[in-house]
mmCIF file of C-alpha atoms in Angstrom:
data_model
loop_
_atom_site.group_PDB
_atom_site.id
_atom_site.type_symbol
_atom_site.label_atom_id
_atom_site.label_comp_id
_atom_site.label_asym_id
_atom_site.label_seq_id
_atom_site.Cartn_x
_atom_site.Cartn_y
_atom_site.Cartn_z
ATOM 1 C CA MET A 1 -5.633 5.917 -46.112
ATOM 2 C CA GLU A 2 -7.533 2.706 -46.832
ATOM 3 C CA SER A 3 -5.833 0.460 -49.356
ATOM 4 C CA PRO A 4 -8.303 -1.664 -51.307
ATOM 5 C CA ALA A 5 -5.527 -3.940 -52.548
ATOM 6 C CA ASN A 6 -4.619 -5.314 -49.151
ATOM 7 C CA GLY A 7 -7.188 -3.950 -46.697
ATOM 8 C CA TYR A 8 -4.784 -2.223 -44.320
ATOM 9 C CA ILE A 9 -4.125 1.374 -43.571
ATOM 10 C CA GLY A 10 -1.122 2.279 -45.660
ATOM 11 C CA ASP A 11 -0.146 2.479 -49.301
ATOM 12 C CA ALA A 12 -0.638 -0.698 -51.356
ATOM 13 C CA THR A 13 2.469 0.123 -53.396
ATOM 14 C CA ARG A 14 4.558 -0.066 -50.205
ATOM 15 C CA GLU A 15 3.658 -3.604 -49.098
ATOM 16 C CA ALA A 16 7.312 -4.691 -48.894
ATOM 17 C CA GLU A 17 8.122 -1.959 -46.386
ATOM 18 C CA MET A 18 8.651 -2.694 -42.706
ATOM 19 C CA GLN A 19 6.411 -1.252 -40.016
ATOM 20 C CA PHE A 20 7.630 -0.210 -36.588
ATOM 21 C CA LEU A 21 5.829 0.646 -33.369
ATOM 22 C CA VAL A 22 7.750 3.168 -31.278
ATOM 23 C CA ILE A 23 6.972 3.747 -27.613
ATOM 24 C CA ALA A 24 9.160 6.491 -26.181
ATOM 25 C CA TYR A 25 9.038 7.977 -22.695
ATOM 26 C CA ASP A 26 10.397 11.389 -21.812
ATOM 27 C CA GLY A 27 12.876 11.980 -19.042
ATOM 28 C CA THR A 28 11.391 12.378 -15.577
ATOM 29 C CA ASP A 29 13.563 15.252 -14.361
ATOM 30 C CA ASP A 30 12.239 18.756 -13.682
ATOM 31 C CA LEU A 31 13.312 20.014 -17.135
ATOM 32 C CA ALA A 32 11.748 17.176 -19.162
ATOM 33 C CA LEU A 33 8.600 19.052 -20.201
ATOM 34 C CA ALA A 34 10.598 22.195 -21.021
ATOM 35 C CA ARG A 35 12.890 20.164 -23.327
ATOM 36 C CA ARG A 36 9.852 18.641 -25.043
ATOM 37 C CA LEU A 37 8.172 21.991 -25.594
ATOM 38 C CA ALA A 38 11.421 23.584 -26.829
ATOM 39 C CA VAL A 39 11.648 21.206 -29.814
ATOM 40 C CA ARG A 40 7.983 20.230 -30.251
ATOM 41 C CA GLU A 41 7.343 22.386 -33.329
ATOM 42 C CA LYS A 42 10.440 20.997 -35.047
ATOM 43 C CA HIS A 43 9.365 17.455 -34.128
ATOM 44 C CA LEU A 44 5.861 18.080 -35.525
ATOM 45 C CA GLU A 45 7.262 19.537 -38.761
ATOM 46 C CA GLY A 46 9.227 16.312 -39.171
ATOM 47 C CA TRP A 47 6.096 14.278 -38.423
ATOM 48 C CA TYR A 48 4.090 16.113 -41.085
ATOM 49 C CA LYS A 49 6.848 15.338 -43.607
ATOM 50 C CA LEU A 50 6.886 11.666 -42.541
ATOM 51 C CA VAL A 51 3.146 11.459 -43.157
ATOM 52 C CA ALA A 52 3.397 13.271 -46.505
ATOM 53 C CA ASP A 53 6.195 10.908 -47.574
ATOM 54 C CA GLY A 54 4.129 7.865 -46.569
ATOM 55 C CA HIS A 55 6.248 6.864 -43.567
ATOM 56 C CA GLY A 56 4.022 8.070 -40.715
ATOM 57 C CA ILE A 57 0.881 5.972 -40.176
ATOM 58 C CA THR A 58 -0.274 7.333 -36.812
ATOM 59 C CA GLY A 59 1.207 8.737 -33.649
ATOM 60 C CA GLY A 60 0.676 10.937 -30.650
ATOM 61 C CA ALA A 61 1.569 11.868 -27.111
ATOM 62 C CA ILE A 62 1.383 9.494 -24.152
ATOM 63 C CA LEU A 63 -0.317 11.286 -21.256
ATOM 64 C CA ASP A 64 -0.205 10.807 -17.514
ATOM 65 C CA GLU A 65 -3.336 10.785 -15.325
ATOM 66 C CA GLU A 66 -3.398 14.597 -15.271
ATOM 67 C CA GLY A 67 -3.126 14.876 -19.063
ATOM 68 C CA LYS A 68 0.548 15.947 -19.065
ATOM 69 C CA MET A 69 2.662 14.723 -21.988
ATOM 70 C CA ILE A 70 5.155 12.122 -20.756
ATOM 71 C CA GLY A 71 6.093 10.350 -23.962
ATOM 72 C CA SER A 72 5.080 9.428 -27.477
ATOM 73 C CA SER A 73 3.994 6.510 -29.570
ATOM 74 C CA ALA A 74 4.142 6.207 -33.325
ATOM 75 C CA LEU A 75 3.471 3.645 -35.997
ATOM 76 C CA LEU A 76 5.856 4.102 -38.916
ATOM 77 C CA GLU A 77 6.699 2.413 -42.199
ATOM 78 C CA PHE A 78 10.157 2.389 -43.810
ATOM 79 C CA PRO A 79 11.915 0.318 -46.494
ATOM 80 C CA ASP A 80 14.137 -1.318 -43.856
ATOM 81 C CA ARG A 81 15.436 -1.038 -40.309
ATOM 82 C CA ALA A 82 18.411 1.090 -41.388
ATOM 83 C CA ALA A 83 16.096 3.757 -42.849
ATOM 84 C CA PHE A 84 14.008 3.702 -39.682
ATOM 85 C CA ASP A 85 17.102 3.991 -37.464
ATOM 86 C CA ASN A 86 18.317 6.944 -39.536
ATOM 87 C CA TRP A 87 15.004 8.727 -39.014
ATOM 88 C CA LEU A 88 14.984 7.960 -35.289
ATOM 89 C CA LYS A 89 18.507 9.188 -34.544
ATOM 90 C CA ASN A 90 17.693 12.518 -36.230
ATOM 91 C CA ASP A 91 14.274 13.165 -34.685
ATOM 92 C CA PRO A 92 14.291 16.357 -32.578
ATOM 93 C CA TYR A 93 12.949 14.455 -29.568
ATOM 94 C CA VAL A 94 16.078 12.282 -29.711
ATOM 95 C CA THR A 95 18.601 15.016 -30.531
ATOM 96 C CA GLY A 96 16.895 17.339 -28.014
ATOM 97 C CA ASP A 97 17.196 14.751 -25.216
ATOM 98 C CA VAL A 98 13.416 14.510 -24.775
ATOM 99 C CA TRP A 99 12.954 10.772 -25.266
ATOM 100 C CA ARG A 100 15.023 8.869 -22.714
ATOM 101 C CA ASP A 101 13.412 5.406 -22.804
ATOM 102 C CA ILE A 102 12.698 4.230 -26.362
ATOM 103 C CA THR A 103 11.312 0.831 -27.302
ATOM 104 C CA VAL A 104 10.956 -0.216 -30.943
ATOM 105 C CA HIS A 105 8.893 -3.204 -32.033
ATOM 106 C CA PRO A 106 8.558 -4.620 -35.548
ATOM 107 C CA PHE A 107 4.858 -4.357 -36.316
ATOM 108 C CA ARG A 108 2.263 -5.361 -38.856
ATOM 109 C CA VAL A 109 -0.970 -3.397 -39.176
ATOM 110 C CA ALA A 110 -4.004 -5.677 -39.111
ATOM 111 C CA PRO A 111 -6.296 -5.761 -42.139
ATOM 112 C CA THR A 112 -9.202 -3.343 -41.855
ATOM 113 C CA THR A 113 -11.418 -5.333 -44.219
ATOM 114 C CA LYS A 114 -12.007 -9.036 -44.768
ATOM 115 C CA SER A 115 -10.522 -10.327 -48.022
#
């Protein structure tokens, strides 16, 4: 949602929170897609809760040239790195051995309006 107080997508009451960009690639073995699909609904349920709780800003699947899901990216907001790490270690794509190459970057969403 647009925040008139600071001009970025997010909740103005959460300005002190840290943002993280996650880029996660699935395994490349023959069972990688099957593992993803086996826990996808559980992963999406968790995503919907993250968004409802104000932690999920945006996210989606990374696709190969044929449109096959090969990973994910997400932009998230948490009070601190420990809270983020707790979410990550419990995500079904982690516990279900879907994501095998995960990169996390501290991030700051750019303003969407000029102050």
